[in-house]
């Protein structure tokens, strides 16, 4: 045996063709020697490489030549924003990796310490998202989303299939869910339902069927925008509305609080008009005439009924997952109710948040048995491997940026830039405020935009002797018009992560939606808003105003 091995080694050195395995190594090596050097150079000579260097280059130019306020930290923060948003918009670096850049950029530029920045990547909103995603994974694991998708499709698809009607059903369901729970949670819950419907369709990214591809884009866009629009209707629909109501009570304690019903009487008609405009835009841009015939082979009503029957009755595990999810919705809705009727959150003196309820109910999934196998629970950690950590990182980056803008002094500089509002004519003040809020919110979180903008608007209202809500409401609602970029709100990220839509799709639909929302809000604020909020009274609380 040793002789044979030595013989083969000798042959390998003298005549490589003797050993059948020996040619494989030199052939691959030759190919590598011929291809590595030029491919490395070619791989660097791409637009992507240019955009990679463009981020730090623009950051350096801002830090060297742009004067922003009196503090160096304000200028540095603006440079960091330029760097990060350049990478986000060009996708030169993967979005989740770009989202981690504040962890090294903030300490390097003296904005905040590493510990402070790291804390921004885990707060109550992020725990809300994590808990919601675990529940969504449970819904997906037990095919509950498929059952719901089949029911919605069967109810709204029509016979023959009517794509605009089906799109209306999906969007209306999402908007209704978003009225009673957080926008992010509504998008997380409904996106698997929407993709469950889309999974029935053939592969659409190959360009073989443009009508089907366009319909898929319409469905995903409809879900993320419906989640944002539905949240405007109620105080519990989004944190922005709660922030506005809290500031109203804090700044004007002598005024009556804004109740749930008061907001609903104004918010629901506003959301309803914007919703139907959004649906009309999606139908015009994405529902082609040939879509009905293209979808008929995959969404036949009789076939859908047979497939729904094949699922059989709901199992114990499905019922328990729905029970936990329903319980979470109830907890979200009842944590804070009204001043006269406080929710369960008052039992914990305000220490519990929506994320508390989300993680608590998600934990129950790892405790409740599924009655399929002995000792097996509804969920185990192996099923959570698909948790979208990219969304968590992107959320953390948004919170870190919001904190950096405030602590660096850049927020004060931006606030001074809004002094021009005092010279704006009365009829233009509402659309101007709405556009400002809608622009800022594309780059920071909705809550951060509201927290930054509303106190400034109160001060401007005092100077102009206007009712504060004439500026506060448009500013807060405008902060919810984050329709243009994936980073504008977590709901956008949920849709963007499906891979069905691109940034150009969001721009194509989001821009007319933002313009229409501004116009509708401006009209309603001076008509319905004057009746609901009493804004026709110019000076209601002069003593409180002077104490600001």
Coordinates of C-alpha atoms in Angstrom, one line a residue:
X1 CA 0.0 0.0 0.0
X2 CA 2.8 2.4 0.8
X3 CA 4.6 1.5 -2.4
X4 CA 1.4 2.3 -4.3
X5 CA 1.0 5.6 -2.6
X6 CA 4.6 6.5 -3.3
X7 CA 4.2 5.4 -6.9
X8 CA 1.2 7.7 -7.3
X9 CA 3.0 10.6 -5.7
X10 CA 5.9 10.1 -8.1
X11 CA 3.6 9.9 -11.1
X12 CA 1.8 13.0 -9.9
X13 CA 5.0 14.9 -9.9
X14 CA 6.3 13.6 -13.2
X15 CA 3.2 13.1 -15.3
X16 CA 0.0 14.7 -14.1
X17 CA -2.2 12.9 -16.6
X18 CA -1.6 9.6 -14.9
X19 CA -3.8 10.4 -11.9
X20 CA -7.3 11.3 -12.9
X21 CA -7.7 13.7 -10.0
X22 CA -4.5 15.6 -10.6
X23 CA -5.7 17.7 -13.6
X24 CA -8.6 19.2 -11.5
X25 CA -6.3 21.3 -9.3
X26 CA -4.1 23.0 -12.0
X27 CA -7.1 23.6 -14.2
X28 CA -8.9 25.5 -11.5
X29 CA -5.8 27.3 -10.5
X30 CA -5.2 28.4 -14.0
X31 CA -8.7 29.7 -14.3
X32 CA -8.3 31.5 -11.0
X33 CA -5.0 33.0 -12.1
X34 CA -6.6 34.2 -15.3
X35 CA -9.8 35.6 -13.8
X36 CA -9.2 36.9 -10.3
X37 CA -7.1 40.0 -11.1
X38 CA -9.3 41.5 -13.9
X39 CA -12.5 40.5 -12.1
X40 CA -11.4 42.3 -9.0
X41 CA -10.6 45.5 -10.9
X42 CA -13.9 45.3 -12.8
X43 CA -15.8 44.6 -9.6
X44 CA -14.5 47.9 -8.2
X45 CA -15.1 49.9 -11.4
X46 CA -18.9 50.0 -10.8
X47 CA -21.4 52.7 -9.9
X48 CA -21.9 51.0 -6.6
X49 CA -18.3 51.6 -5.6
X50 CA -18.7 55.3 -6.6
X51 CA -21.8 55.5 -4.3
X52 CA -19.9 53.8 -1.5
X53 CA -17.2 56.6 -1.5
X54 CA -19.8 59.3 -2.2
X55 CA -21.3 59.0 1.3
X56 CA -18.1 59.8 3.3
X57 CA -17.1 62.3 0.6
X58 CA -20.3 64.3 1.0
X59 CA -20.0 64.0 4.8
X60 CA -16.5 65.4 4.6
X61 CA -17.6 68.3 2.4
X62 CA -20.4 69.2 4.8
X63 CA -18.1 69.1 7.8
X64 CA -15.5 71.3 6.2
X65 CA -17.4 73.8 4.2
X66 CA -21.0 74.0 5.6
X67 CA -21.8 76.2 8.6
X68 CA -24.7 74.9 10.6
X69 CA -25.4 77.0 13.7
X70 CA -22.8 77.7 16.3
X71 CA -22.0 74.2 17.4
X72 CA -19.6 71.8 15.7
X73 CA -21.8 68.9 16.7
X74 CA -24.7 70.3 14.6
X75 CA -22.5 70.5 11.5
X76 CA -21.1 67.0 12.2
X77 CA -24.6 65.6 12.6
X78 CA -25.7 67.1 9.3
X79 CA -22.6 65.4 7.7
X80 CA -23.5 62.1 9.2
X81 CA -27.1 62.4 7.9
X82 CA -25.7 63.1 4.5
X83 CA -23.5 60.0 4.6
X84 CA -26.2 57.7 5.9
X85 CA -29.0 58.9 3.6
X86 CA -26.6 58.7 0.6
X87 CA -26.1 55.0 1.3
X88 CA -29.7 54.4 2.0
X89 CA -31.0 56.0 -1.1
X90 CA -28.3 54.5 -3.4
X91 CA -28.3 51.1 -1.6
X92 CA -24.5 51.2 -2.1
X93 CA -24.2 49.2 1.1
X94 CA -27.0 46.8 2.2
X95 CA -29.6 48.7 4.1
X96 CA -29.2 46.7 7.4
X97 CA -25.5 47.3 7.4
X98 CA -26.0 51.0 6.7
X99 CA -28.4 51.0 9.6
X100 CA -25.6 50.0 11.9
X101 CA -23.4 52.9 10.9
X102 CA -24.5 55.2 13.7
X103 CA -22.8 52.8 16.1
X104 CA -19.4 53.9 14.8
X105 CA -20.2 57.3 13.2
X106 CA -21.7 58.9 16.3
X107 CA -18.7 58.2 18.6
X108 CA -16.2 59.1 15.8
X109 CA -17.8 62.5 15.2
X110 CA -18.5 63.3 18.9
X111 CA -22.3 63.1 18.7
X112 CA -22.8 60.4 21.4
X113 CA -21.0 57.6 23.2
X114 CA -21.2 54.0 22.0
X115 CA -23.4 53.0 25.0
X116 CA -25.9 55.8 24.3
X117 CA -26.2 54.9 20.6
X118 CA -26.5 51.2 21.3
X119 CA -29.5 51.8 23.6
X120 CA -31.4 53.4 20.7
X121 CA -31.5 49.9 19.0
X122 CA -33.7 48.5 21.7
X123 CA -36.6 50.4 23.1
X124 CA -40.4 49.9 23.6
X125 CA -41.2 50.3 19.9
X126 CA -38.6 47.8 18.8
X127 CA -39.8 45.3 21.4
X128 CA -43.3 46.0 20.0
X129 CA -42.0 45.0 16.6
X130 CA -40.2 41.9 17.8
X131 CA -43.2 40.6 19.7
X132 CA -45.5 41.4 16.7
X133 CA -43.1 39.5 14.4
X134 CA -43.0 36.5 16.6
X135 CA -46.8 36.4 16.6
X136 CA -46.8 36.9 12.8
X137 CA -44.4 33.9 12.4
X138 CA -46.8 31.8 14.5
X139 CA -49.7 32.9 12.2
X140 CA -47.6 31.9 9.2
X141 CA -46.4 28.6 10.7
X142 CA -50.0 27.4 11.3
X143 CA -51.2 28.7 7.9
X144 CA -53.7 31.1 9.5
X145 CA -52.7 33.8 7.1
X146 CA -53.5 31.4 4.2
X147 CA -57.0 30.7 5.7
X148 CA -57.6 34.5 6.1
X149 CA -56.2 35.2 2.6
X150 CA -58.5 32.6 1.1
X151 CA -61.5 34.1 2.9
X152 CA -60.7 37.6 1.8
X153 CA -60.0 36.6 -1.7
X154 CA -63.2 34.6 -2.0
X155 CA -65.2 37.5 -0.6
X156 CA -63.8 40.2 -2.8
X157 CA -62.5 38.6 -5.9
X158 CA -65.8 38.6 -7.7
X159 CA -67.0 36.2 -10.4
X160 CA -65.3 36.7 -12.8
X161 CA -62.4 38.1 -10.9
X162 CA -62.3 41.9 -10.4
X163 CA -58.7 43.0 -9.4
X164 CA -59.7 46.5 -8.3
X165 CA -62.4 45.0 -6.0
X166 CA -59.9 42.4 -4.6
X167 CA -57.4 45.2 -4.0
X168 CA -60.1 47.2 -2.2
X169 CA -60.9 44.3 0.1
X170 CA -57.3 43.8 1.1
X171 CA -56.7 47.6 1.6
X172 CA -59.9 48.1 3.6
X173 CA -59.2 45.2 5.9
X174 CA -55.7 46.6 6.6
X175 CA -57.1 50.1 7.2
X176 CA -59.7 48.7 9.6
X177 CA -57.1 46.7 11.6
X178 CA -54.8 49.7 11.7
X179 CA -57.6 51.8 13.3
X180 CA -57.4 49.7 16.5
X181 CA -53.7 48.8 16.7
X182 CA -50.3 50.2 15.9
X183 CA -49.6 50.9 12.3
X184 CA -46.5 48.7 12.4
X185 CA -48.4 45.8 14.0
X186 CA -51.2 46.2 11.4
X187 CA -48.7 46.0 8.5
X188 CA -46.9 43.1 10.1
X189 CA -50.2 41.2 10.6
X190 CA -51.7 41.9 7.1
X191 CA -48.5 41.6 5.0
X192 CA -48.5 37.8 5.4
X193 CA -52.1 37.8 4.4
X194 CA -51.3 39.8 1.3
X195 CA -48.3 37.7 0.4
X196 CA -50.4 34.6 1.0
X197 CA -52.6 35.8 -1.8
X198 CA -49.7 36.6 -4.0
X199 CA -48.1 33.2 -3.4
X200 CA -50.9 31.7 -5.4
X201 CA -49.6 33.7 -8.5
X202 CA -46.7 32.6 -10.7
X203 CA -43.3 34.1 -10.3
X204 CA -43.7 37.7 -11.2
X205 CA -40.2 39.1 -11.0
X206 CA -39.2 37.5 -14.3
X207 CA -41.1 39.9 -16.4
X208 CA -43.1 37.1 -18.1
X209 CA -46.5 38.5 -17.0
X210 CA -46.4 42.3 -16.5
X211 CA -50.1 42.5 -15.4
X212 CA -49.6 40.0 -12.6
X213 CA -46.4 41.8 -11.5
X214 CA -48.1 45.2 -11.4
X215 CA -51.0 43.7 -9.4
X216 CA -48.5 42.3 -6.8
X217 CA -47.0 45.7 -6.5
X218 CA -50.4 47.3 -6.0
X219 CA -51.3 44.9 -3.2
X220 CA -48.1 45.5 -1.2
X221 CA -48.3 49.2 -1.7
X222 CA -51.9 49.1 -0.7
X223 CA -51.2 47.3 2.6
X224 CA -48.4 49.7 3.8
X225 CA -50.3 52.9 2.8
X226 CA -53.6 51.6 4.2
X227 CA -51.9 50.9 7.5
X228 CA -50.7 54.5 7.7
X229 CA -54.1 55.9 6.6
X230 CA -56.1 53.8 9.0
X231 CA -54.0 54.9 11.9
X232 CA -55.1 58.5 11.4
X233 CA -58.7 57.6 12.3
X234 CA -58.4 57.0 16.0
X235 CA -56.3 58.1 18.9
X236 CA -55.0 54.5 19.4
X237 CA -54.2 54.0 15.8
X238 CA -50.7 55.6 16.0
X239 CA -48.4 57.1 18.6
X240 CA -48.4 60.4 16.8
X241 CA -52.1 61.1 17.8
X242 CA -51.3 60.2 21.4
X243 CA -48.3 62.5 21.4
X244 CA -50.5 65.4 20.0
X245 CA -53.2 64.8 22.6
X246 CA -50.6 64.6 25.4
X247 CA -49.0 67.9 24.4
X248 CA -52.4 69.6 24.1
X249 CA -53.1 68.6 27.7
X250 CA -49.6 69.6 28.9
X251 CA -49.5 73.0 27.3
X252 CA -53.2 73.9 27.7
X253 CA -54.4 72.2 31.0
X254 CA -57.4 74.6 31.3
X255 CA -58.7 73.5 27.9
X256 CA -60.9 70.4 27.6
X257 CA -59.0 67.3 26.6
X258 CA -59.3 65.8 23.1
X259 CA -61.5 62.7 23.6
X260 CA -61.5 59.5 21.5
X261 CA -64.8 60.5 19.9
X262 CA -63.7 64.1 19.2
X263 CA -60.7 62.8 17.3
X264 CA -62.7 60.1 15.5
X265 CA -65.2 62.7 14.2
X266 CA -62.4 64.5 12.4
X267 CA -59.9 61.7 11.7
X268 CA -62.2 59.1 10.2
X269 CA -63.6 61.3 7.4
X270 CA -60.1 62.5 6.6
X271 CA -58.8 59.0 6.5
X272 CA -61.7 57.8 4.4
X273 CA -61.2 60.4 1.7
X274 CA -57.4 59.8 1.5
X275 CA -58.1 56.0 1.5
X276 CA -60.3 56.1 -1.6
X277 CA -57.9 58.4 -3.4
X278 CA -55.1 55.9 -2.7
X279 CA -57.1 53.0 -4.0
X280 CA -58.0 55.0 -7.1
X281 CA -54.3 55.8 -7.8
X282 CA -53.3 52.2 -7.3
X283 CA -56.1 51.0 -9.7
X284 CA -55.0 53.6 -12.4
X285 CA -51.3 52.8 -12.2
X286 CA -51.1 49.1 -11.4
X287 CA -54.4 47.4 -12.3
X288 CA -54.2 46.8 -16.0
X289 CA -57.2 45.8 -18.1
X290 CA -55.6 42.4 -18.9
X291 CA -55.1 41.7 -15.2
X292 CA -58.5 40.1 -14.8
X293 CA -57.8 37.4 -17.4
X294 CA -54.2 37.0 -16.2
X295 CA -55.3 36.4 -12.6
X296 CA -58.4 34.3 -13.4
X297 CA -56.4 31.0 -13.8
X298 CA -55.0 31.4 -10.2
X299 CA -57.8 33.1 -8.3
X300 CA -60.9 31.2 -9.5
X301 CA -63.7 31.5 -6.9
X302 CA -64.8 27.8 -7.1
X303 CA -61.2 26.7 -6.8
X304 CA -60.7 29.0 -3.8
X305 CA -63.7 27.5 -2.1
X306 CA -62.3 23.9 -2.7
X307 CA -58.9 24.9 -1.3
X308 CA -60.5 26.5 1.7
X309 CA -62.5 23.3 2.4
X310 CA -59.2 21.3 2.1
X311 CA -57.9 23.3 5.1
X312 CA -60.6 21.7 7.2
X313 CA -61.8 23.1 10.6
X314 CA -59.4 25.2 12.6
X315 CA -57.2 23.2 14.9
X316 CA -56.6 23.9 18.6
X317 CA -53.2 25.5 17.8
X318 CA -54.7 27.8 15.3
X319 CA -57.4 28.9 17.7
X320 CA -54.9 29.5 20.4
X321 CA -52.7 31.6 18.2
X322 CA -55.7 33.7 17.1
X323 CA -56.7 34.0 20.8
X324 CA -53.3 35.3 21.8
X325 CA -53.2 37.7 18.8
X326 CA -56.7 38.9 19.7
X327 CA -55.7 39.4 23.3
X328 CA -52.7 41.5 22.2
X329 CA -55.0 43.7 20.2
X330 CA -57.3 44.2 23.2
X331 CA -54.3 45.0 25.4
X332 CA -53.1 47.6 22.8
X333 CA -56.5 49.2 22.6
X334 CA -57.1 49.4 26.3
X335 CA -53.7 50.4 27.7
X336 CA -54.7 54.1 27.5
X337 CA -58.3 55.1 27.0
X338 CA -59.4 58.5 28.1
X339 CA -58.6 60.8 31.1
X340 CA -61.9 59.9 32.8
X341 CA -61.5 56.2 32.0
X342 CA -57.8 55.2 32.2
X343 CA -56.7 51.9 30.8
X344 CA -54.8 49.0 32.3
X345 CA -51.6 50.9 31.9
X346 CA -52.5 53.1 34.9
X347 CA -52.2 50.0 37.1
X348 CA -48.4 50.1 36.4
X349 CA -48.2 53.9 36.7
X350 CA -47.3 54.3 33.1
X351 CA -44.3 52.0 33.2
X352 CA -45.8 49.5 30.8
X353 CA -45.9 50.2 27.0
X354 CA -47.2 48.6 23.9
X355 CA -43.9 46.7 23.6
X356 CA -44.6 45.2 27.1
X357 CA -47.9 43.8 25.9
X358 CA -46.4 42.6 22.7
X359 CA -43.5 40.6 24.3
X360 CA -45.8 39.3 27.0
X361 CA -48.2 37.8 24.6
X362 CA -45.4 36.5 22.3
X363 CA -44.0 34.7 25.4
X364 CA -47.3 32.9 25.9
X365 CA -46.7 31.2 22.5
X366 CA -43.7 29.4 24.0
X367 CA -45.7 28.3 27.1
X368 CA -49.1 27.1 25.6
X369 CA -49.0 23.6 24.2
X370 CA -50.2 23.0 20.6
X371 CA -51.7 19.6 21.4
X372 CA -50.0 18.0 18.5
X373 CA -47.1 16.3 20.2
X374 CA -46.4 15.8 23.9
X375 CA -44.5 18.7 25.4
X376 CA -44.6 20.7 22.1
X377 CA -45.6 24.3 22.4
X378 CA -47.2 26.7 20.0
X379 CA -43.8 28.1 19.1
X380 CA -40.1 27.3 19.7
X381 CA -37.0 29.3 19.0
X382 CA -36.1 27.3 16.0
X383 CA -39.2 28.8 14.3
X384 CA -38.0 32.3 15.0
X385 CA -34.9 32.1 12.8
X386 CA -36.8 34.1 10.2
X387 CA -37.1 37.1 12.4
X388 CA -36.4 40.2 10.2
X389 CA -33.4 41.6 12.1
X390 CA -32.9 44.0 9.2
X391 CA -36.0 45.8 10.2
X392 CA -35.0 46.0 13.8
X393 CA -31.6 47.5 12.8
X394 CA -33.3 50.0 10.5
X395 CA -35.7 51.0 13.3
X396 CA -32.8 51.4 15.7
X397 CA -31.0 53.6 13.2
X398 CA -34.1 55.9 13.0
X399 CA -34.2 56.3 16.7
X400 CA -30.5 56.9 17.0
X401 CA -30.7 59.6 14.3
X402 CA -33.6 61.2 16.0
X403 CA -31.7 61.4 19.3
X404 CA -28.6 62.6 17.5
X405 CA -30.5 65.4 15.8
X406 CA -31.8 66.6 19.1
X407 CA -28.7 66.3 21.3
X408 CA -26.4 67.7 18.7
X409 CA -28.3 71.0 18.4
X410 CA -29.3 70.4 14.8
X411 CA -33.0 70.4 15.9
X412 CA -32.7 73.9 17.2
X413 CA -31.2 75.0 13.9
X414 CA -34.0 73.4 12.0
X415 CA -36.6 75.0 14.3
X416 CA -35.2 78.5 13.6
X417 CA -35.5 77.7 9.9
X418 CA -39.3 77.6 10.5
X419 CA -39.7 81.2 11.6
X420 CA -40.8 82.1 8.1
X421 CA -44.2 80.6 9.0
X422 CA -45.1 83.7 10.9
X423 CA -45.2 85.6 7.5
X424 CA -47.3 83.0 5.7
X425 CA -50.9 84.1 4.8
X426 CA -53.6 82.5 6.9
X427 CA -55.1 80.4 4.1
X428 CA -51.7 78.9 3.4
X429 CA -50.6 78.1 7.0
X430 CA -52.2 74.7 7.1
X431 CA -50.7 73.3 3.9
X432 CA -47.4 74.8 4.8
X433 CA -47.3 73.2 8.2
X434 CA -48.5 69.9 6.7
X435 CA -45.8 69.9 4.0
X436 CA -43.1 70.7 6.6
X437 CA -44.2 67.8 8.8
X438 CA -44.5 65.5 5.8
X439 CA -41.0 66.4 4.6
X440 CA -39.3 65.9 7.9
X441 CA -41.0 62.6 8.6
X442 CA -39.4 61.0 5.5
X443 CA -36.1 61.2 7.3
X444 CA -37.0 60.7 11.0
X445 CA -39.6 58.7 12.8
X446 CA -43.2 59.9 12.9
X447 CA -43.1 60.2 16.7
X448 CA -39.8 62.1 16.6
X449 CA -41.1 64.5 14.0
X450 CA -44.2 65.3 16.0
X451 CA -42.2 65.7 19.2
X452 CA -39.8 68.1 17.5
X453 CA -42.4 70.1 15.5
X454 CA -45.5 70.5 17.7
X455 CA -43.9 72.6 20.5
X456 CA -42.5 75.0 17.8
X457 CA -45.9 75.2 16.2
X458 CA -47.5 76.1 19.5
X459 CA -45.1 79.0 19.9
X460 CA -45.8 80.2 16.3
X461 CA -49.5 80.0 17.0
X462 CA -49.1 82.2 20.0
X463 CA -47.2 84.8 18.0
X464 CA -49.8 84.8 15.2
X465 CA -52.7 84.8 17.7
X466 CA -54.2 81.6 16.1
X467 CA -55.9 78.7 17.8
X468 CA -53.0 76.2 18.5
X469 CA -54.8 73.2 17.0
X470 CA -54.9 75.0 13.6
X471 CA -51.1 74.3 13.5
X472 CA -50.8 71.3 15.8
X473 CA -53.2 69.0 14.0
X474 CA -51.8 69.6 10.5
X475 CA -48.2 69.3 11.8
X476 CA -49.0 65.9 13.6
X477 CA -51.1 64.5 10.7
X478 CA -48.5 65.7 8.2
X479 CA -45.9 63.7 10.2
X480 CA -47.9 60.6 9.2
X481 CA -47.6 61.3 5.5
X482 CA -44.4 59.3 5.2
X483 CA -45.1 57.8 1.8
X484 CA -42.0 58.4 -0.3
X485 CA -39.1 56.4 1.3
X486 CA -38.8 52.9 2.9
X487 CA -37.2 54.6 5.9
X488 CA -40.1 57.0 6.4
X489 CA -42.0 54.6 8.7
X490 CA -41.6 50.9 9.8
X491 CA -44.7 50.0 7.9
X492 CA -42.9 51.0 4.7
X493 CA -40.0 48.8 5.6
X494 CA -42.3 45.8 6.1
X495 CA -43.6 46.2 2.5
X496 CA -40.2 47.0 1.1
X497 CA -38.7 43.9 2.6
X498 CA -41.1 41.6 0.6
X499 CA -39.1 42.4 -2.6
X500 CA -42.3 43.1 -4.6
X501 CA -41.8 46.9 -4.7
X502 CA -39.0 49.4 -5.4
X503 CA -38.3 52.9 -4.2
X504 CA -39.6 54.2 -7.6
X505 CA -43.0 52.5 -6.9
X506 CA -43.2 54.3 -3.6
X507 CA -42.3 57.6 -5.2
X508 CA -44.8 57.1 -8.0
X509 CA -47.7 56.5 -5.6
X510 CA -46.5 58.3 -2.5
X511 CA -46.0 61.7 -4.1
X512 CA -49.6 62.2 -5.4
X513 CA -50.9 60.6 -2.1
X514 CA -48.9 63.2 -0.1
X515 CA -50.2 66.1 -2.2
X516 CA -53.8 64.9 -2.0
X517 CA -53.5 64.3 1.7
X518 CA -52.2 67.9 2.2
X519 CA -55.1 69.3 0.2
X520 CA -57.8 67.3 1.9
X521 CA -56.4 68.1 5.4
X522 CA -56.2 71.8 4.5
X523 CA -59.9 71.9 3.4
X524 CA -61.2 69.9 6.3
X525 CA -59.2 71.7 8.9
X526 CA -61.0 75.0 8.2
X527 CA -64.4 73.4 7.8
X528 CA -65.0 70.2 9.8
X529 CA -62.0 71.0 12.1
X530 CA -63.5 74.3 13.0
X531 CA -66.6 72.6 14.2
X532 CA -65.0 69.6 15.9
X533 CA -62.1 71.4 17.6
X534 CA -63.6 74.9 17.9
X535 CA -60.7 76.5 16.1
X536 CA -62.8 79.4 14.9
X537 CA -62.3 81.0 18.3
X538 CA -59.0 82.8 17.8
X539 CA -58.0 83.2 21.5
X540 CA -59.5 80.8 23.9
X541 CA -57.0 80.5 26.6
X542 CA -54.9 83.7 26.8
X543 CA -53.6 83.2 30.3
X544 CA -52.3 79.7 29.4
X545 CA -50.8 81.1 26.2
X546 CA -48.9 83.8 28.0
X547 CA -47.5 81.3 30.4
X548 CA -45.8 79.3 27.7

